[in-house]
Coordinates of C-alpha atoms in Angstrom, one line a residue:
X4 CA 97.6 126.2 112.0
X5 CA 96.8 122.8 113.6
X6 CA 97.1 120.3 111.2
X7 CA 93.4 117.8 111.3
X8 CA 94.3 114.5 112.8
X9 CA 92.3 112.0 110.7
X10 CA 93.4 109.0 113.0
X11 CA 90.4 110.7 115.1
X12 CA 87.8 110.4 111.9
X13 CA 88.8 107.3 111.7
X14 CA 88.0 106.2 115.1
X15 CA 84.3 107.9 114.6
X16 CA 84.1 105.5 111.2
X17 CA 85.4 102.3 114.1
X18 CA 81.8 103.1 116.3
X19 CA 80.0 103.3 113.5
X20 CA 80.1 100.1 112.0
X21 CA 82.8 97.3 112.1
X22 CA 84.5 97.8 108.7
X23 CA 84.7 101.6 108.1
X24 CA 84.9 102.5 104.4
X25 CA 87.6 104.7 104.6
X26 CA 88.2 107.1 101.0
X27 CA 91.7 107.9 101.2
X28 CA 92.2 104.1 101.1
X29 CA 89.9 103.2 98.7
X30 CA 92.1 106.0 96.4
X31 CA 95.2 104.1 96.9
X32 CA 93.9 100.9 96.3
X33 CA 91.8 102.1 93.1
X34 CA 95.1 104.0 91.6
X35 CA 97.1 100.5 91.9
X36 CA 94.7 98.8 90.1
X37 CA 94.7 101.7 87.4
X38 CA 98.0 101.2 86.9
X39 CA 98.2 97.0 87.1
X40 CA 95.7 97.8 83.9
X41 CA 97.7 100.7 82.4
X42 CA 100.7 98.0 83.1
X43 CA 99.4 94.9 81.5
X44 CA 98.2 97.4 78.4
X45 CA 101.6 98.6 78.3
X46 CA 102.4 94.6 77.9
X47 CA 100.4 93.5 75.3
X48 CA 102.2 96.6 73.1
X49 CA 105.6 95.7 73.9
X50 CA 105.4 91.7 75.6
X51 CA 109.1 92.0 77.7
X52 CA 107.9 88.5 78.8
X53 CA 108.5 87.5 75.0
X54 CA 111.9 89.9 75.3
X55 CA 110.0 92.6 73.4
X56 CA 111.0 96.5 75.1
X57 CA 110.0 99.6 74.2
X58 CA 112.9 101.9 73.4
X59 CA 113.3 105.5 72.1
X60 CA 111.1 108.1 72.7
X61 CA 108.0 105.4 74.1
X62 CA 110.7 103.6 76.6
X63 CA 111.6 106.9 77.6
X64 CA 108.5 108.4 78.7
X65 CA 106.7 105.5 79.4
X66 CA 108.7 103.2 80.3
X67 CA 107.5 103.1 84.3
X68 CA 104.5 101.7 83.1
X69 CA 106.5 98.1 83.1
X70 CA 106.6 97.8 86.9
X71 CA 102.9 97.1 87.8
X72 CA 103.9 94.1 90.0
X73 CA 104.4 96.7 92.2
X74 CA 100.2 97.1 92.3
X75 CA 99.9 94.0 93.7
X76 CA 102.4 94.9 96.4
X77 CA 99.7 98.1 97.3
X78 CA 97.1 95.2 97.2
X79 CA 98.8 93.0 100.0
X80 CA 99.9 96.1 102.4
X81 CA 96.1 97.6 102.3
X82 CA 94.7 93.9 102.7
X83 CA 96.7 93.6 105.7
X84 CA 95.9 97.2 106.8
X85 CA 92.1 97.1 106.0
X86 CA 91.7 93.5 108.1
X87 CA 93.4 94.9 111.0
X88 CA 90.8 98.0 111.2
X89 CA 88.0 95.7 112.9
X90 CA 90.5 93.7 115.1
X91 CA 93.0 96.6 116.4
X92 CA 90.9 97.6 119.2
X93 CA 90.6 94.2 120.6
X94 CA 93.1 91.7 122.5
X95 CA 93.2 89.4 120.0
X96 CA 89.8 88.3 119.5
X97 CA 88.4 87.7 116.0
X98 CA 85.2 88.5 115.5
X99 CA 83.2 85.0 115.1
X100 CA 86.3 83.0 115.8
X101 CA 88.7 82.1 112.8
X102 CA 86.3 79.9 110.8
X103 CA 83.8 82.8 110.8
X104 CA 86.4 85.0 109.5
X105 CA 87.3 82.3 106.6
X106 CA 84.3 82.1 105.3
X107 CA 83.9 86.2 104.8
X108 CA 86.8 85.9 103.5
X109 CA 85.9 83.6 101.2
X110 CA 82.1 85.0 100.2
X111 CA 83.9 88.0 99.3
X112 CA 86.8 86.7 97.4
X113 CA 86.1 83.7 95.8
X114 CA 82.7 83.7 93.8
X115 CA 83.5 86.9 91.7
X116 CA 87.2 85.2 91.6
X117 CA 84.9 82.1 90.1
X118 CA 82.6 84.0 87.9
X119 CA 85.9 85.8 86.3
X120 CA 87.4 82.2 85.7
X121 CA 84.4 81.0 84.0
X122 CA 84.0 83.9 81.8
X123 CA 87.4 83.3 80.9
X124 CA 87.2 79.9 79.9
X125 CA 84.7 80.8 78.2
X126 CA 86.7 83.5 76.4
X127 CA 89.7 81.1 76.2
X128 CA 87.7 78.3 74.6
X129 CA 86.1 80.8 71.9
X130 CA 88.1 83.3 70.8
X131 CA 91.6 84.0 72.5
X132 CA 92.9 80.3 73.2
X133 CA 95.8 80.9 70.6
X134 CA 99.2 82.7 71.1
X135 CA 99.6 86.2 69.2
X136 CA 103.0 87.6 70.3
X137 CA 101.0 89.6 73.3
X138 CA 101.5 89.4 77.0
X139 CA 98.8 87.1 76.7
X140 CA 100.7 84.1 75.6
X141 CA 101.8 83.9 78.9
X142 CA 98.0 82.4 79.6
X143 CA 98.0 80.0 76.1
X144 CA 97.7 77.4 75.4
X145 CA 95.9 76.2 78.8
X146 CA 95.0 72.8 79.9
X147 CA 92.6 71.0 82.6
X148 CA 95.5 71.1 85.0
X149 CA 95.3 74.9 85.3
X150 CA 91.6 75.3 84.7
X151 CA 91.9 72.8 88.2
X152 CA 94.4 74.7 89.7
X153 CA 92.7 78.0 89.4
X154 CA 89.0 76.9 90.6
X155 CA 90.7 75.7 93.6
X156 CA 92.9 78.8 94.4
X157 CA 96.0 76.4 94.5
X158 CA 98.4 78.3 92.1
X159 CA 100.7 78.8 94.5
X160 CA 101.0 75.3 95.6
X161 CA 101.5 73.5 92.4
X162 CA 103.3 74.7 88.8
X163 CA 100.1 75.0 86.1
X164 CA 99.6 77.7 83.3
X165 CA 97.0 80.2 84.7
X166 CA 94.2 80.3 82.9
X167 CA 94.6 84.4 82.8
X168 CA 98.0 85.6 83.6
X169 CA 96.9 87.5 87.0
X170 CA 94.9 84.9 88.4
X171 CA 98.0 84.0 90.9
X172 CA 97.8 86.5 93.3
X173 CA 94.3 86.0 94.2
X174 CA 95.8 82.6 95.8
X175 CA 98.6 84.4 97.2
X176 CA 96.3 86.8 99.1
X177 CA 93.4 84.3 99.5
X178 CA 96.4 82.2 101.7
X179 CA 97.8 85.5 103.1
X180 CA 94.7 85.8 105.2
X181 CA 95.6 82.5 107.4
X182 CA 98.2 84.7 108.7
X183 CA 95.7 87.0 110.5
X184 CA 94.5 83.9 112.7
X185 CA 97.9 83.3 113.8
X186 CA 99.2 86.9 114.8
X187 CA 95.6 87.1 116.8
X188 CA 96.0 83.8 118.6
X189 CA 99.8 84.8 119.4
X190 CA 98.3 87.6 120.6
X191 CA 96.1 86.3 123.4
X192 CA 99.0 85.1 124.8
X193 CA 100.9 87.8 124.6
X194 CA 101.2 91.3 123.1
X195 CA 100.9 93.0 120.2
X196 CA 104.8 93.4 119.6
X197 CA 105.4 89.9 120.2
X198 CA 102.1 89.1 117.6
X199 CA 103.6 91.0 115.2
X200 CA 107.1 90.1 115.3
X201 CA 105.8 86.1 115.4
X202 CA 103.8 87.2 111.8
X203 CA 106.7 88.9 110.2
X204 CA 109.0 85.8 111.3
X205 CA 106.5 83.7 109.3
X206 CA 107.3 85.7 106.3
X207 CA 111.0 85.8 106.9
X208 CA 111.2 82.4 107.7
X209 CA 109.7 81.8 104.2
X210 CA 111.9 84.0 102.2
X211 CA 114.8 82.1 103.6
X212 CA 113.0 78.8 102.5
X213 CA 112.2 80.6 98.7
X214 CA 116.4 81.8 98.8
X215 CA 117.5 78.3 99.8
X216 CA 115.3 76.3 97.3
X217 CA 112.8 78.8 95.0
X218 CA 112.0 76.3 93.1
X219 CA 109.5 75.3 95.7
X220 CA 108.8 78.4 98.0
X221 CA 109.1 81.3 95.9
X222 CA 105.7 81.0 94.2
X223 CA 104.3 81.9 97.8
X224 CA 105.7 85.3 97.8
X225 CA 106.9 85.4 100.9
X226 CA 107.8 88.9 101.4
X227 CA 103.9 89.7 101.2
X228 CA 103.5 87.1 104.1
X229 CA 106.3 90.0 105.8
X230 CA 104.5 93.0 104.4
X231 CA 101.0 91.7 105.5
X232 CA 102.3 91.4 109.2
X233 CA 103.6 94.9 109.1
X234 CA 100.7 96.5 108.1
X235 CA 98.7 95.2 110.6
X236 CA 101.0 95.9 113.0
X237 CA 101.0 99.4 111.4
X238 CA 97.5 99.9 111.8
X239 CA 97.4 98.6 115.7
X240 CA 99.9 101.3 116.3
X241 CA 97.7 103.8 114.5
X242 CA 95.1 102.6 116.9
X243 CA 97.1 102.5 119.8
X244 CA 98.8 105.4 119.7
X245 CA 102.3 104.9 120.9
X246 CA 104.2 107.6 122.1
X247 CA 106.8 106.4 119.0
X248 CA 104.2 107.0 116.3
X249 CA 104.4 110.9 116.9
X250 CA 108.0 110.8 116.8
X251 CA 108.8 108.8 113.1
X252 CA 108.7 111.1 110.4
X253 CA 106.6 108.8 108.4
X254 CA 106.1 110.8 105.1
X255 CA 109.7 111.5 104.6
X256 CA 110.8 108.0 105.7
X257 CA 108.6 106.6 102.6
X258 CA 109.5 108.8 100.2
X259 CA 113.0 107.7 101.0
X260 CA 112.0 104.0 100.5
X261 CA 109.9 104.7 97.4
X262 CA 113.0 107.2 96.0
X263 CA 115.8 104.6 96.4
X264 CA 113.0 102.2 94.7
X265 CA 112.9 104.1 91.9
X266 CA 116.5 104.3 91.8
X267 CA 117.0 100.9 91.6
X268 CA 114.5 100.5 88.8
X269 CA 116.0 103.3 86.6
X270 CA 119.6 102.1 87.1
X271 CA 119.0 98.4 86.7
X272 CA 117.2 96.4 83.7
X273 CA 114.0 95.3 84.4
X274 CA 115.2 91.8 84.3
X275 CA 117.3 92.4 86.8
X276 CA 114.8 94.6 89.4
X277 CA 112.3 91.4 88.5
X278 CA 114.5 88.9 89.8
X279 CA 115.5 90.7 92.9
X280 CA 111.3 91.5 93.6
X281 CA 112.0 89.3 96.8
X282 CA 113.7 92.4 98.8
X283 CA 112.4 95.0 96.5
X284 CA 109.0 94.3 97.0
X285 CA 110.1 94.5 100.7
X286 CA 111.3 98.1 100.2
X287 CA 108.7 99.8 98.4
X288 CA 106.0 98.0 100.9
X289 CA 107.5 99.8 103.7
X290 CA 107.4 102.8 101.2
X291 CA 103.8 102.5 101.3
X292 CA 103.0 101.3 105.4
X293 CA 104.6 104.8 105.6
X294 CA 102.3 106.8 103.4
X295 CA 99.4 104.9 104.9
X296 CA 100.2 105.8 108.6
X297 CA 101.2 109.3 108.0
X298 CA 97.7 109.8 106.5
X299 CA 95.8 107.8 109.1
X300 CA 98.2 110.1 111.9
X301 CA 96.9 113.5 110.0
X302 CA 100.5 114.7 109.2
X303 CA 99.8 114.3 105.4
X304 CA 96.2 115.8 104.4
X305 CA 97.6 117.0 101.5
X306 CA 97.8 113.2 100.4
X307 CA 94.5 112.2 101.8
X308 CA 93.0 114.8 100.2
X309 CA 94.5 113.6 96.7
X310 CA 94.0 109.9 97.7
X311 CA 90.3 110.9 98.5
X312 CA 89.3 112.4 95.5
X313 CA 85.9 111.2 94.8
X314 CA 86.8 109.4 90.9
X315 CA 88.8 107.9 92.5
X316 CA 88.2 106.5 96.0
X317 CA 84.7 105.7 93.8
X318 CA 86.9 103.6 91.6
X319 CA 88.4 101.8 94.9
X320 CA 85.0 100.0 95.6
X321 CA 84.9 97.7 92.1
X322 CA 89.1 97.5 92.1
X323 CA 89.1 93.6 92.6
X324 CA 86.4 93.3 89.5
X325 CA 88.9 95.5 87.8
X326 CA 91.7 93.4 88.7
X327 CA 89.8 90.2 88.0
X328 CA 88.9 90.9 84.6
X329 CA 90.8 93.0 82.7
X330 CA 93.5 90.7 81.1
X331 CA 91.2 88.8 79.4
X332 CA 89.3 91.8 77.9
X333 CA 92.6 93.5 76.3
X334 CA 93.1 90.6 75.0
X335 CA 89.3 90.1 73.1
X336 CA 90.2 94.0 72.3
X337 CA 93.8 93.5 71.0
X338 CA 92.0 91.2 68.7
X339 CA 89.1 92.3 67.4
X340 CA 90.5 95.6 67.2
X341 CA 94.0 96.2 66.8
X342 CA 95.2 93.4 65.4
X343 CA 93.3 93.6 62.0
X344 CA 95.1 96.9 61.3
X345 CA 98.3 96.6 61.9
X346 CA 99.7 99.4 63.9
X347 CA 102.9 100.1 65.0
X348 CA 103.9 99.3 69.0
X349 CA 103.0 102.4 69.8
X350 CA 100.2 102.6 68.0
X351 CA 99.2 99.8 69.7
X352 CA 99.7 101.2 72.8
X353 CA 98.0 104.9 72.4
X354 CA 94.8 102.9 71.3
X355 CA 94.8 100.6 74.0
X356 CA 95.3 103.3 76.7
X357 CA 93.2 105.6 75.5
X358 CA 90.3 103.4 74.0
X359 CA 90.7 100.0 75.4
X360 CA 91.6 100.8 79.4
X361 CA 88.7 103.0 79.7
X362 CA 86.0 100.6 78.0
X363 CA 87.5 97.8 80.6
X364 CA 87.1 100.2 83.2
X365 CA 83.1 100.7 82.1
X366 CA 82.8 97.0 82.0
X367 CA 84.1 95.9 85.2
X368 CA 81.8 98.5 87.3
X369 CA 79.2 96.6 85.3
X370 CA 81.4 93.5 86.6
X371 CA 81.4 94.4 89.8
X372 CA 77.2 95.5 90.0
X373 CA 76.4 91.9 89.1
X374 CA 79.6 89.8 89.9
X375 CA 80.7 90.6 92.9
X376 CA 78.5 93.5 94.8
X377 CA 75.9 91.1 95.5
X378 CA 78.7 88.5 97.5
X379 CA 79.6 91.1 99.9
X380 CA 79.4 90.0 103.7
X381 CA 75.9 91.8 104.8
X382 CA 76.7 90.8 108.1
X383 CA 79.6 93.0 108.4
X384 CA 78.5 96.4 106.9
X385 CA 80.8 99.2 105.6
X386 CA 80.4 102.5 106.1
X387 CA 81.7 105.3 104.3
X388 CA 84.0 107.8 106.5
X389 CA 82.7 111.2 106.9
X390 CA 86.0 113.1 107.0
X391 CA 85.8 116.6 109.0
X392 CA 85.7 119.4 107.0
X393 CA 89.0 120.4 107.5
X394 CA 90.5 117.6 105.8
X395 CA 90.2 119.6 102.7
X396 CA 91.6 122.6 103.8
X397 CA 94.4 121.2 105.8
X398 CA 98.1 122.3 105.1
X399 CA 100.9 119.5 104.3

């Protein structure tokens, strides 16, 4: 049976509009930030930022639900991925020019990243400025230097107290985007391979700067600035299609990366895995470039068909107000509904799973209809990808 080739259905989404809407990405990004919230619920139960684990029976079964850093890892390898969809067909010419780009950018990150921060004042100011022994204390007590530092995306550029406790990598991606620019205007000069390789230097160049002093440089998360590059690279070659791309068995080659990943985590503490995120984080982004371009190739519709399930992909499009919000809400919930009675850690945690994530989940498509739908770019408008019908009846 010949296997559908959804590089091609991608292509038809690329002449229909400049920024194809494209499910089986909108499913990967929408299960990362699931489980940044499943994560950070998991946090506020057992706080290992306050040296609180779960062990026995919880630990055991749930205990993968500590590693949602690795969402935000998803977040930078689609971001780069997504961005190079309108520019991969093109010799290095950015639509509008760079400052056009900045400020689309911009209009679609930063007011709902603004309207999040004020509700969150608001929040802080009210009702959860004080510490609780929750993953929350990471955010409390907060002054006018964060508050500053956070309206002006600067986290990453000088040490404050976020005003919520994911707040930082909105600044880390908001910066990742200059990178774009750069590749593209190496680019006109030259090739893609040399673009590419000038991008990925950028971020190497930087992880050697965050090794030899970290007390400076490591808050930029260098490695993303690596990962970015390589997924844009990764979706010119999808574009391209170089004889090479055929020939890489990208499926197994990322479930390789993500296996040894895994290993690392379940032999090593979690202490230990978080202070070595600098090359981890390396590892399982490559883990995922992988299961991107073996979907965008067709030699996994088995994957794009789970990735593209309509929950989910649906859940894709309000991920960021999802993202944005949801630390401050299990706190309020944690609060006013958990902490009155008492329960156990576990407790804790079945109610805030099974009660708590799903309200937040309610609240920031509500988020997302009046918070940050209403900021994205009309100019460039993105279209859904109508997949051929044998994407779902494909064989892996």
């Amino acid at each position: 049976m010949t296997e559908p080739d959804s590089s091609r259905g991608d292509e038809v989404a690329r002449r229909r509009g400049p920024r194809p809407r494209i499910e089986y990405l909108d499913g990967l990004r929408a299960g990362s930030a699931l489980f940044v919230l499943f994560h950070h619920a998991m946090m506020m139960a057992y706080p290992v930022a306050l040296g609180v684990y779960a062990d026995g029976l919880v630990g055991t079964v749930f205990g993968w639900a500590i590693y949602g850093h690795f969402g935000v890892t998803v977040f930078i390898v689609l971001a780069g991925y997504s961005l190079a969809l309108g520019i991969a067909g093109r010799d290095g010419d950015l639509p509008g020019g760079t400052w056009a780009f900045l400020k689309r950018r911009a209009r679609r990150i930063v007011p709902p990243y603004w309207i999040a921060l004020a509700v969150t004042m608001v929040l802080v100011t009210v009702y959860i400025g004080r510490n609780t022994g929750t993953h929350w204390d990471l955010s409390t007590p907060t002054d006018y230097k964060g508050w500053v530092f956070d309206t002006l995306l600067l986290q990453d550029v000088g040490r404050a107290r976020d005003v919520a406790y994911t707040f930082w990598s909105v600044s880390v991606e908001f910066h990742i985007y200059l990178l774009l620019p750069i590749i593209l205007m190496v680019r006109r000069r030259t090739t893609w391979t040399v673009a590419i390789a000038v991008g990925a230097g950028i971020g190497l160049a930087g992880m050697g700067l965050a090794l030899a002093s970290p007390r400076y440089f490591e808050r930029f998360f260098p490695s993303y600035y690596l990962l970015f590059a390589l997924a844009v690279g990764a979706c010119v070659a999808v574009h391209s299609q170089p004889r090479w791309l055929g020939v890489v068995p990208w499926k197994s080659v990322g479930v390789v990366l993500a296996a040894f990943v895994l290993g690392v985590c379940v032999a090593k503490p979690y202490t230990w895995v978080a202070d070595n995120f600098y090359w981890v984080d390396i590892l399982f982004g490559l883990a995922v470039i992988c299961l991107v371009v073996s979907m965008a190739s067709g030699s996994s519709p088995r994957t794009v068909r789970v990735f593209s399930w309509m929950p989910l992909a649906s859940a894709g499009v309000f991920s960021y107000s999802l993202y944005l919000i949801h630390a401050p809400l299990l706190q309020v919930l944690w609060q006013a509904g958990i902490e009155p009675r008492g329960w156990s850690r576990a407790g804790q945690l079945g109610a805030l799973w099974l009660v708590a994530c799903p309200l937040i989940i309610l609240f920031s498509y509500g988020f997302y209809r009046l918070a940050e739908k209403p900021f994205q770019s009309r100019s460039s408008p993105r279209h859904r990808l109508t997949r051929r019908p044998s994407h779902s009846t494909g064989t892996a």
